[in-house]
Amino acid sequence: MKRLVTAFFTLLVISVSAHCQENGGDGFIDKLYIDTRAIYHQETVSGVYSSTFRADHLNLNVFGHITDKVDFRIRQRLNKQVFDENNIFNATDFVYVNWQATPKWRFLVGKNAVLIGGYEFDAVPIDVYYYSQFCSNLYQGFTLGVSAAYGFAPGQEICFQVCNSPLSLGIENVYSYNLGWIGGFTPHWRTIWTFNLVEDHDKNMISYIALGNHFQWDNLLWDVDLMNRASFAQKRYFGTDYTIITKVIWTVGKWNLCAKGGIERNSAENVDPVTGREYDVIIKPGTGYLYAGAGVEFFPLKSRENLRLHAAYYRDNSFHRNNFDLGITWRVDIIKDRKVKK
């Protein structure tokens, strides 16, 4: 498999290079902006209160084209350590080239989000106020790899991705093999469903079945994410290690009223009976995690992308923590959307 991936990567690079030479690609930027989020964070843990001002996001976002069929994307986290001698892209979410080889086939190489189903995982991090333990505990949600996607119908795509494992630090010889369907059943019901085979740092394999469902009706949005995690060595494959997340957003004029909650469980029996090794290194065996919260967002400008105020509260049963945030998110457009040059 790894030799096949190497051959695919080499062929893809050669093909993209040949396409760019034939089409006289010069490279240009379609869109360039900086976005950031700052909050006043308050919490109580075991009755002890603390508070602080924080700036938790500062991102440089670049979208561009090399030719009409080859585009690229970069998202650099400017508030994260940029250089690590073992992983120079540790502060980079996206740095990839995407080639639309035919009307149905496209190929991508570079650093991209791991293809794991679910709309919480797929959401832009600056738009998420609190995460499930699965998303919070992953070593990395963006990794280097290659992928191929086939659009078999309008709005329907099957994608296969091989990338560095999200259960590693990106410098180990462990991988993730991901198959996903990005599509939907109706205009009101969109999906990100995946099956994943993921190696941990000890080269043990765990599988994910992740079903992300997005429902949209005019001013009402409802997401439901379902995930089953299992090693093939477990006694029971289904229903002993799972995550369920639901989110609702109701839009009223310039306001969003939001609510979100989740449950995550992993049976204490999901360990190797001989070695005691945990099959799931992200959600530990014996975990029973519940969390829920609500919030409000206000968009004072005509464009919802440029300025947002929010207040969000959530509580969990694991740390008995109460969290309340007041925050502001803003975006500065340096280059706005431009039409693709032909």
mmCIF file of C-alpha atoms in Angstrom:
data_model
loop_
_atom_site.group_PDB
_atom_site.id
_atom_site.type_symbol
_atom_site.label_atom_id
_atom_site.label_comp_id
_atom_site.label_asym_id
_atom_site.label_seq_id
_atom_site.Cartn_x
_atom_site.Cartn_y
_atom_site.Cartn_z
ATOM 1 C CA MET A 1 0.000 0.000 0.000
ATOM 2 C CA LYS A 2 2.756 2.485 0.901
ATOM 3 C CA ARG A 3 4.586 1.771 -2.376
ATOM 4 C CA LEU A 4 1.326 2.293 -4.242
ATOM 5 C CA VAL A 5 0.815 5.635 -2.486
ATOM 6 C CA THR A 6 4.381 6.696 -3.367
ATOM 7 C CA ALA A 7 3.792 5.800 -7.006
ATOM 8 C CA PHE A 8 0.463 7.667 -7.022
ATOM 9 C CA PHE A 9 2.070 10.749 -5.452
ATOM 10 C CA THR A 10 4.885 10.757 -8.030
ATOM 11 C CA LEU A 11 2.460 10.341 -10.936
ATOM 12 C CA LEU A 12 0.241 13.117 -9.590
ATOM 13 C CA VAL A 13 3.130 15.581 -9.270
ATOM 14 C CA ILE A 14 4.345 14.793 -12.799
ATOM 15 C CA SER A 15 0.825 15.137 -14.214
ATOM 16 C CA VAL A 16 0.151 18.472 -12.494
ATOM 17 C CA SER A 17 3.543 19.813 -13.641
ATOM 18 C CA ALA A 18 2.829 18.809 -17.234
ATOM 19 C CA HIS A 19 -0.645 20.384 -17.097
ATOM 20 C CA CYS A 20 0.756 23.679 -15.758
ATOM 21 C CA GLN A 21 3.439 23.792 -18.454
ATOM 22 C CA GLU A 22 0.897 23.137 -21.196
ATOM 23 C CA ASN A 23 -1.471 25.823 -19.921
ATOM 24 C CA GLY A 24 1.101 28.486 -19.102
ATOM 25 C CA GLY A 25 0.211 28.701 -15.425
ATOM 26 C CA ASP A 26 1.574 31.848 -13.758
ATOM 27 C CA GLY A 27 -0.035 31.555 -10.319
ATOM 28 C CA PHE A 28 -2.294 34.207 -8.858
ATOM 29 C CA ILE A 29 -4.321 34.807 -5.721
ATOM 30 C CA ASP A 30 -8.133 34.759 -5.781
ATOM 31 C CA LYS A 31 -8.707 35.583 -2.126
ATOM 32 C CA LEU A 32 -6.507 36.678 0.769
ATOM 33 C CA TYR A 33 -7.670 37.584 4.278
ATOM 34 C CA ILE A 34 -6.750 37.508 7.961
ATOM 35 C CA ASP A 35 -9.227 36.456 10.629
ATOM 36 C CA THR A 36 -8.915 36.414 14.399
ATOM 37 C CA ARG A 37 -10.953 35.761 17.542
ATOM 38 C CA ALA A 38 -10.568 37.221 21.025
ATOM 39 C CA ILE A 39 -12.560 36.289 24.121
ATOM 40 C CA TYR A 40 -13.085 37.085 27.774
ATOM 41 C CA HIS A 41 -13.087 33.606 29.296
ATOM 42 C CA GLN A 42 -14.584 32.738 32.683
ATOM 43 C CA GLU A 43 -14.827 29.352 34.354
ATOM 44 C CA THR A 44 -15.442 27.626 37.642
ATOM 45 C CA VAL A 45 -13.878 24.254 38.442
ATOM 46 C CA SER A 46 -14.887 22.593 41.717
ATOM 47 C CA GLY A 47 -16.263 25.951 42.870
ATOM 48 C CA VAL A 48 -13.036 27.866 42.128
ATOM 49 C CA TYR A 49 -13.553 30.861 39.797
ATOM 50 C CA SER A 50 -11.001 32.190 37.312
ATOM 51 C CA SER A 51 -11.089 34.518 34.302
ATOM 52 C CA THR A 52 -8.795 35.872 31.619
ATOM 53 C CA PHE A 53 -8.700 37.695 28.289
ATOM 54 C CA ARG A 54 -7.527 35.477 25.434
ATOM 55 C CA ALA A 55 -6.815 35.687 21.731
ATOM 56 C CA ASP A 56 -7.163 32.117 20.526
ATOM 57 C CA HIS A 57 -7.071 32.464 16.730
ATOM 58 C CA LEU A 58 -5.023 34.495 14.257
ATOM 59 C CA ASN A 59 -5.045 33.015 10.759
ATOM 60 C CA LEU A 60 -3.698 33.955 7.348
ATOM 61 C CA ASN A 61 -5.928 32.517 4.590
ATOM 62 C CA VAL A 62 -4.874 32.298 0.949
ATOM 63 C CA PHE A 63 -6.850 30.878 -1.994
ATOM 64 C CA GLY A 64 -5.483 30.918 -5.527
ATOM 65 C CA HIS A 65 -5.077 29.323 -8.939
ATOM 66 C CA ILE A 66 -2.078 28.215 -10.945
ATOM 67 C CA THR A 67 -4.225 27.453 -14.012
ATOM 68 C CA ASP A 68 -7.966 27.191 -14.546
ATOM 69 C CA LYS A 69 -7.808 23.538 -13.395
ATOM 70 C CA VAL A 70 -5.136 23.737 -10.690
ATOM 71 C CA ASP A 71 -5.872 25.673 -7.498
ATOM 72 C CA PHE A 72 -4.167 25.939 -4.124
ATOM 73 C CA ARG A 73 -4.994 26.855 -0.549
ATOM 74 C CA ILE A 74 -2.980 27.934 2.494
ATOM 75 C CA ARG A 75 -4.117 28.568 6.063
ATOM 76 C CA GLN A 76 -1.349 29.542 8.448
ATOM 77 C CA ARG A 77 -1.969 29.929 12.191
ATOM 78 C CA LEU A 78 0.049 33.017 13.047
ATOM 79 C CA ASN A 79 -0.420 32.595 16.803
ATOM 80 C CA LYS A 80 1.082 29.096 16.860
ATOM 81 C CA GLN A 81 4.750 28.148 16.925
ATOM 82 C CA VAL A 82 5.754 28.151 13.286
ATOM 83 C CA PHE A 83 8.918 26.047 13.285
ATOM 84 C CA ASP A 84 9.510 22.587 14.661
ATOM 85 C CA GLU A 85 12.628 20.892 13.314
ATOM 86 C CA ASN A 86 10.716 17.631 12.914
ATOM 87 C CA ASN A 87 7.532 19.137 11.477
ATOM 88 C CA ILE A 88 7.963 22.507 9.788
ATOM 89 C CA PHE A 89 4.235 22.684 8.944
ATOM 90 C CA ASN A 90 3.021 22.222 12.514
ATOM 91 C CA ALA A 91 1.385 25.679 12.480
ATOM 92 C CA THR A 92 -0.128 25.185 9.019
ATOM 93 C CA ASP A 93 -3.629 23.752 8.574
ATOM 94 C CA PHE A 94 -3.772 23.821 4.791
ATOM 95 C CA VAL A 95 -1.048 23.920 2.177
ATOM 96 C CA TYR A 96 -2.161 21.906 -0.827
ATOM 97 C CA VAL A 97 -2.574 21.847 -4.592
ATOM 98 C CA ASN A 98 -5.848 20.566 -6.050
ATOM 99 C CA TRP A 99 -6.039 19.414 -9.681
ATOM 100 C CA GLN A 100 -9.411 19.098 -11.437
ATOM 101 C CA ALA A 101 -8.132 16.579 -13.973
ATOM 102 C CA THR A 102 -11.519 15.929 -15.629
ATOM 103 C CA PRO A 103 -15.072 17.125 -14.954
ATOM 104 C CA LYS A 104 -15.479 14.143 -12.600
ATOM 105 C CA TRP A 105 -11.984 13.417 -11.227
ATOM 106 C CA ARG A 106 -9.836 15.612 -9.002
ATOM 107 C CA PHE A 107 -6.587 14.931 -7.142
ATOM 108 C CA LEU A 108 -5.085 16.706 -4.142
ATOM 109 C CA VAL A 109 -1.601 16.653 -2.640
ATOM 110 C CA GLY A 110 -0.323 18.478 0.442
ATOM 111 C CA LYS A 111 -1.538 19.190 3.938
ATOM 112 C CA ASN A 112 -5.303 19.033 4.339
ATOM 113 C CA ALA A 113 -7.945 18.084 6.898
ATOM 114 C CA VAL A 114 -8.068 14.367 7.629
ATOM 115 C CA LEU A 115 -11.130 12.905 5.908
ATOM 116 C CA ILE A 116 -13.128 12.010 9.015
ATOM 117 C CA GLY A 117 -16.904 12.322 8.860
ATOM 118 C CA GLY A 118 -18.884 14.714 11.007
ATOM 119 C CA TYR A 119 -19.787 18.373 10.823
ATOM 120 C CA GLU A 120 -18.115 19.295 14.116
ATOM 121 C CA PHE A 121 -14.818 17.951 12.757
ATOM 122 C CA ASP A 122 -15.429 19.625 9.372
ATOM 123 C CA ALA A 123 -16.262 23.059 10.832
ATOM 124 C CA VAL A 124 -13.799 25.946 10.595
ATOM 125 C CA PRO A 125 -12.084 25.977 14.045
ATOM 126 C CA ILE A 126 -12.582 29.725 14.521
ATOM 127 C CA ASP A 127 -16.354 29.092 14.364
ATOM 128 C CA VAL A 128 -16.334 26.424 17.110
ATOM 129 C CA TYR A 129 -16.638 27.551 20.739
ATOM 130 C CA TYR A 130 -16.238 24.119 22.378
ATOM 131 C CA TYR A 131 -15.378 20.687 21.029
ATOM 132 C CA SER A 132 -16.093 17.053 21.846
ATOM 133 C CA GLN A 133 -13.302 15.094 23.501
ATOM 134 C CA PHE A 134 -12.643 13.227 20.262
ATOM 135 C CA CYS A 135 -11.852 16.431 18.357
ATOM 136 C CA SER A 136 -10.050 17.998 21.324
ATOM 137 C CA ASN A 137 -7.813 14.989 21.964
ATOM 138 C CA LEU A 138 -6.744 14.166 18.392
ATOM 139 C CA TYR A 139 -3.021 14.751 18.037
ATOM 140 C CA GLN A 140 -3.577 16.492 14.693
ATOM 141 C CA GLY A 141 -6.646 17.149 12.568
ATOM 142 C CA PHE A 142 -4.652 18.339 9.529
ATOM 143 C CA THR A 143 -1.966 16.137 7.992
ATOM 144 C CA LEU A 144 0.123 15.683 4.868
ATOM 145 C CA GLY A 145 -1.176 13.206 2.339
ATOM 146 C CA VAL A 146 -2.765 12.567 -1.034
ATOM 147 C CA SER A 147 -6.362 12.058 -2.091
ATOM 148 C CA ALA A 148 -8.478 11.283 -5.137
ATOM 149 C CA ALA A 149 -12.128 12.227 -5.520
ATOM 150 C CA TYR A 150 -14.744 11.137 -8.059
ATOM 151 C CA GLY A 151 -17.852 13.253 -8.585
ATOM 152 C CA PHE A 152 -20.399 10.680 -9.730
ATOM 153 C CA ALA A 153 -23.338 13.130 -9.717
ATOM 154 C CA PRO A 154 -23.913 16.864 -9.089
ATOM 155 C CA GLY A 155 -23.164 17.542 -5.415
ATOM 156 C CA GLN A 156 -22.098 13.912 -4.814
ATOM 157 C CA GLU A 157 -18.466 12.853 -4.397
ATOM 158 C CA ILE A 158 -16.584 9.742 -3.330
ATOM 159 C CA CYS A 159 -13.109 10.478 -1.937
ATOM 160 C CA PHE A 160 -10.176 8.260 -0.945
ATOM 161 C CA GLN A 161 -7.331 9.703 1.130
ATOM 162 C CA VAL A 162 -4.044 8.355 2.461
ATOM 163 C CA CYS A 163 -2.319 10.632 4.968
ATOM 164 C CA ASN A 164 -0.193 10.716 8.084
ATOM 165 C CA SER A 165 -2.176 9.373 11.004
ATOM 166 C CA PRO A 166 -4.102 11.890 13.129
ATOM 167 C CA LEU A 167 -3.038 9.709 16.077
ATOM 168 C CA SER A 168 0.601 10.635 15.471
ATOM 169 C CA LEU A 169 2.624 13.831 15.603
ATOM 170 C CA GLY A 170 3.129 13.767 11.841
ATOM 171 C CA ILE A 171 6.737 12.535 11.961
ATOM 172 C CA GLU A 172 6.152 8.825 12.586
ATOM 173 C CA ASN A 173 5.761 6.021 10.064
ATOM 174 C CA VAL A 174 2.023 5.560 10.685
ATOM 175 C CA TYR A 175 -0.854 6.310 8.338
ATOM 176 C CA SER A 176 -4.593 6.732 7.987
ATOM 177 C CA TYR A 177 -6.627 5.265 5.112
ATOM 178 C CA ASN A 178 -9.887 7.124 4.634
ATOM 179 C CA LEU A 179 -12.881 6.540 2.360
ATOM 180 C CA GLY A 180 -15.659 9.117 2.347
ATOM 181 C CA TRP A 181 -18.927 10.078 0.696
ATOM 182 C CA ILE A 182 -19.583 13.819 0.605
ATOM 183 C CA GLY A 183 -23.068 14.405 -0.732
ATOM 184 C CA GLY A 184 -26.638 14.198 0.479
ATOM 185 C CA PHE A 185 -30.089 12.747 0.014
ATOM 186 C CA THR A 186 -32.031 15.966 -0.569
ATOM 187 C CA PRO A 187 -31.190 19.703 -0.779
ATOM 188 C CA HIS A 188 -32.110 19.850 2.922
ATOM 189 C CA TRP A 189 -30.011 16.840 4.019
ATOM 190 C CA ARG A 190 -26.260 16.910 3.325
ATOM 191 C CA THR A 191 -23.764 14.294 4.451
ATOM 192 C CA ILE A 192 -20.114 13.634 5.260
ATOM 193 C CA TRP A 193 -19.906 9.882 5.858
ATOM 194 C CA THR A 194 -16.558 8.088 6.176
ATOM 195 C CA PHE A 195 -14.928 4.781 6.965
ATOM 196 C CA ASN A 196 -11.410 5.129 8.375
ATOM 197 C CA LEU A 197 -8.588 2.735 9.181
ATOM 198 C CA VAL A 198 -6.181 4.618 11.450
ATOM 199 C CA GLU A 199 -2.836 3.520 12.867
ATOM 200 C CA ASP A 200 -1.751 4.776 16.291
ATOM 201 C CA HIS A 201 1.858 5.499 17.290
ATOM 202 C CA ASP A 202 2.408 1.788 18.055
ATOM 203 C CA LYS A 203 1.076 0.791 14.600
ATOM 204 C CA ASN A 204 -2.097 -0.693 16.050
ATOM 205 C CA MET A 205 -5.131 -0.197 13.818
ATOM 206 C CA ILE A 206 -8.494 1.221 14.871
ATOM 207 C CA SER A 207 -11.491 1.811 12.620
ATOM 208 C CA TYR A 208 -13.972 4.695 12.586
ATOM 209 C CA ILE A 209 -17.425 4.790 11.071
ATOM 210 C CA ALA A 210 -18.318 8.489 11.130
ATOM 211 C CA LEU A 211 -21.689 9.724 9.863
ATOM 212 C CA GLY A 212 -22.103 13.482 9.688
ATOM 213 C CA ASN A 213 -25.591 14.781 8.829
ATOM 214 C CA HIS A 214 -26.434 18.417 8.094
ATOM 215 C CA PHE A 215 -30.078 19.527 7.827
ATOM 216 C CA GLN A 216 -30.954 23.029 6.612
ATOM 217 C CA TRP A 217 -34.356 24.702 6.311
ATOM 218 C CA ASP A 218 -34.399 28.433 5.611
ATOM 219 C CA ASN A 219 -33.375 29.908 8.981
ATOM 220 C CA LEU A 220 -32.924 26.611 10.898
ATOM 221 C CA LEU A 221 -29.784 24.433 10.879
ATOM 222 C CA TRP A 222 -29.475 21.049 12.596
ATOM 223 C CA ASP A 223 -26.354 18.853 12.639
ATOM 224 C CA VAL A 224 -26.244 15.272 13.903
ATOM 225 C CA ASP A 225 -22.870 13.465 14.057
ATOM 226 C CA LEU A 226 -22.602 9.757 14.866
ATOM 227 C CA MET A 227 -19.285 7.921 15.279
ATOM 228 C CA ASN A 228 -18.448 4.328 16.147
ATOM 229 C CA ARG A 229 -14.817 3.495 16.976
ATOM 230 C CA ALA A 230 -13.541 -0.063 17.254
ATOM 231 C CA SER A 231 -10.535 -2.300 17.006
ATOM 232 C CA PHE A 232 -11.132 -5.545 15.157
ATOM 233 C CA ALA A 233 -9.836 -7.281 18.288
ATOM 234 C CA GLN A 234 -12.681 -5.989 20.469
ATOM 235 C CA LYS A 235 -15.376 -8.351 21.709
ATOM 236 C CA ARG A 236 -18.130 -6.042 20.442
ATOM 237 C CA TYR A 237 -17.551 -3.946 17.321
ATOM 238 C CA PHE A 238 -20.593 -1.665 17.614
ATOM 239 C CA GLY A 239 -21.943 0.424 20.461
ATOM 240 C CA THR A 240 -19.152 0.238 23.045
ATOM 241 C CA ASP A 241 -16.948 3.160 21.895
ATOM 242 C CA TYR A 242 -18.915 5.986 20.321
ATOM 243 C CA THR A 243 -19.674 9.705 20.041
ATOM 244 C CA ILE A 244 -23.031 11.392 19.392
ATOM 245 C CA ILE A 245 -23.168 15.164 18.814
ATOM 246 C CA THR A 246 -26.085 17.408 17.932
ATOM 247 C CA LYS A 247 -26.132 21.144 17.182
ATOM 248 C CA VAL A 248 -28.968 23.549 16.382
ATOM 249 C CA ILE A 249 -28.708 27.126 15.055
ATOM 250 C CA TRP A 250 -31.800 29.289 14.598
ATOM 251 C CA THR A 251 -31.213 32.510 12.645
ATOM 252 C CA VAL A 252 -33.398 35.511 13.470
ATOM 253 C CA GLY A 253 -32.362 38.596 11.517
ATOM 254 C CA LYS A 254 -28.810 39.488 12.574
ATOM 255 C CA TRP A 255 -28.908 36.994 15.450
ATOM 256 C CA ASN A 256 -28.063 33.306 15.747
ATOM 257 C CA LEU A 257 -29.439 31.331 18.686
ATOM 258 C CA CYS A 258 -27.295 28.228 19.176
ATOM 259 C CA ALA A 259 -27.320 25.036 21.241
ATOM 260 C CA LYS A 260 -25.030 22.012 21.193
ATOM 261 C CA GLY A 261 -24.530 18.857 23.209
ATOM 262 C CA GLY A 262 -22.827 15.501 23.033
ATOM 263 C CA ILE A 263 -22.207 12.162 24.660
ATOM 264 C CA GLU A 264 -19.021 10.083 24.386
ATOM 265 C CA ARG A 265 -18.541 6.651 25.869
ATOM 266 C CA ASN A 266 -15.944 3.913 25.762
ATOM 267 C CA SER A 267 -16.475 0.683 27.674
ATOM 268 C CA ALA A 268 -13.829 -0.214 30.245
ATOM 269 C CA GLU A 269 -13.566 -3.661 28.634
ATOM 270 C CA ASN A 270 -12.049 -2.236 25.427
ATOM 271 C CA VAL A 271 -8.460 -3.132 26.320
ATOM 272 C CA ASP A 272 -6.220 -5.975 25.243
ATOM 273 C CA PRO A 273 -6.774 -8.718 27.870
ATOM 274 C CA VAL A 274 -3.126 -9.808 27.688
ATOM 275 C CA THR A 275 -1.180 -6.542 27.532
ATOM 276 C CA GLY A 276 -3.761 -4.139 28.951
ATOM 277 C CA ARG A 277 -3.228 -1.883 25.914
ATOM 278 C CA GLU A 278 -6.055 0.523 25.146
ATOM 279 C CA TYR A 279 -7.618 -0.053 21.744
ATOM 280 C CA ASP A 280 -8.681 3.625 21.533
ATOM 281 C CA VAL A 281 -5.943 6.092 22.522
ATOM 282 C CA ILE A 282 -8.196 9.167 22.096
ATOM 283 C CA ILE A 283 -11.306 8.300 24.141
ATOM 284 C CA LYS A 284 -9.951 6.241 27.006
ATOM 285 C CA PRO A 285 -11.711 3.032 28.121
ATOM 286 C CA GLY A 286 -14.030 3.760 31.029
ATOM 287 C CA THR A 287 -14.933 7.236 29.711
ATOM 288 C CA GLY A 288 -18.495 8.491 30.101
ATOM 289 C CA TYR A 289 -18.491 12.108 28.964
ATOM 290 C CA LEU A 290 -21.487 14.426 28.671
ATOM 291 C CA TYR A 291 -21.426 18.086 27.689
ATOM 292 C CA ALA A 292 -23.955 20.685 26.640
ATOM 293 C CA GLY A 293 -24.152 24.413 26.101
ATOM 294 C CA ALA A 294 -25.889 27.303 24.421
ATOM 295 C CA GLY A 295 -24.957 30.647 22.963
ATOM 296 C CA VAL A 296 -25.937 33.664 20.946
ATOM 297 C CA GLU A 297 -24.193 35.333 17.999
ATOM 298 C CA PHE A 298 -24.758 38.845 16.651
ATOM 299 C CA PHE A 299 -23.644 40.103 13.224
ATOM 300 C CA PRO A 300 -23.749 43.938 13.226
ATOM 301 C CA LEU A 301 -22.553 44.394 9.621
ATOM 302 C CA LYS A 302 -24.189 43.552 6.317
ATOM 303 C CA SER A 303 -21.578 40.871 5.663
ATOM 304 C CA ARG A 304 -21.713 38.148 8.311
ATOM 305 C CA GLU A 305 -18.117 37.164 7.509
ATOM 306 C CA ASN A 306 -16.457 40.402 8.666
ATOM 307 C CA LEU A 307 -17.628 40.869 12.260
ATOM 308 C CA ARG A 308 -19.305 38.631 14.845
ATOM 309 C CA LEU A 309 -19.994 39.028 18.555
ATOM 310 C CA HIS A 310 -20.813 36.013 20.674
ATOM 311 C CA ALA A 311 -21.656 34.787 24.144
ATOM 312 C CA ALA A 312 -21.393 31.054 24.839
ATOM 313 C CA TYR A 313 -21.807 28.836 27.907
ATOM 314 C CA TYR A 314 -21.208 25.125 28.349
ATOM 315 C CA ARG A 315 -20.810 22.566 31.128
ATOM 316 C CA ASP A 316 -19.498 19.016 31.244
ATOM 317 C CA ASN A 317 -19.783 16.158 33.708
ATOM 318 C CA SER A 318 -16.134 15.107 33.630
ATOM 319 C CA PHE A 319 -14.408 18.146 35.114
ATOM 320 C CA HIS A 320 -17.589 19.716 36.549
ATOM 321 C CA ARG A 321 -16.482 22.840 34.776
ATOM 322 C CA ASN A 322 -18.693 25.821 33.953
ATOM 323 C CA ASN A 323 -17.374 27.879 31.015
ATOM 324 C CA PHE A 324 -18.686 31.246 29.866
ATOM 325 C CA ASP A 325 -17.131 33.254 27.032
ATOM 326 C CA LEU A 326 -17.767 36.701 25.627
ATOM 327 C CA GLY A 327 -15.966 37.208 22.345
ATOM 328 C CA ILE A 328 -15.458 38.947 19.061
ATOM 329 C CA THR A 329 -14.405 37.500 15.710
ATOM 330 C CA TRP A 330 -13.380 39.689 12.813
ATOM 331 C CA ARG A 331 -11.966 39.328 9.337
ATOM 332 C CA VAL A 332 -9.971 41.739 7.190
ATOM 333 C CA ASP A 333 -10.119 41.150 3.421
ATOM 334 C CA ILE A 334 -6.856 41.991 1.654
ATOM 335 C CA ILE A 335 -7.902 40.535 -1.701
ATOM 336 C CA LYS A 336 -11.582 39.776 -2.197
ATOM 337 C CA ASP A 337 -12.989 37.040 -4.407
ATOM 338 C CA ARG A 338 -11.860 37.359 -8.012
ATOM 339 C CA LYS A 339 -12.898 35.456 -11.092
ATOM 340 C CA VAL A 340 -10.590 32.702 -12.274
ATOM 341 C CA LYS A 341 -8.308 33.728 -15.128
ATOM 342 C CA LYS A 342 -8.596 31.561 -18.214
#
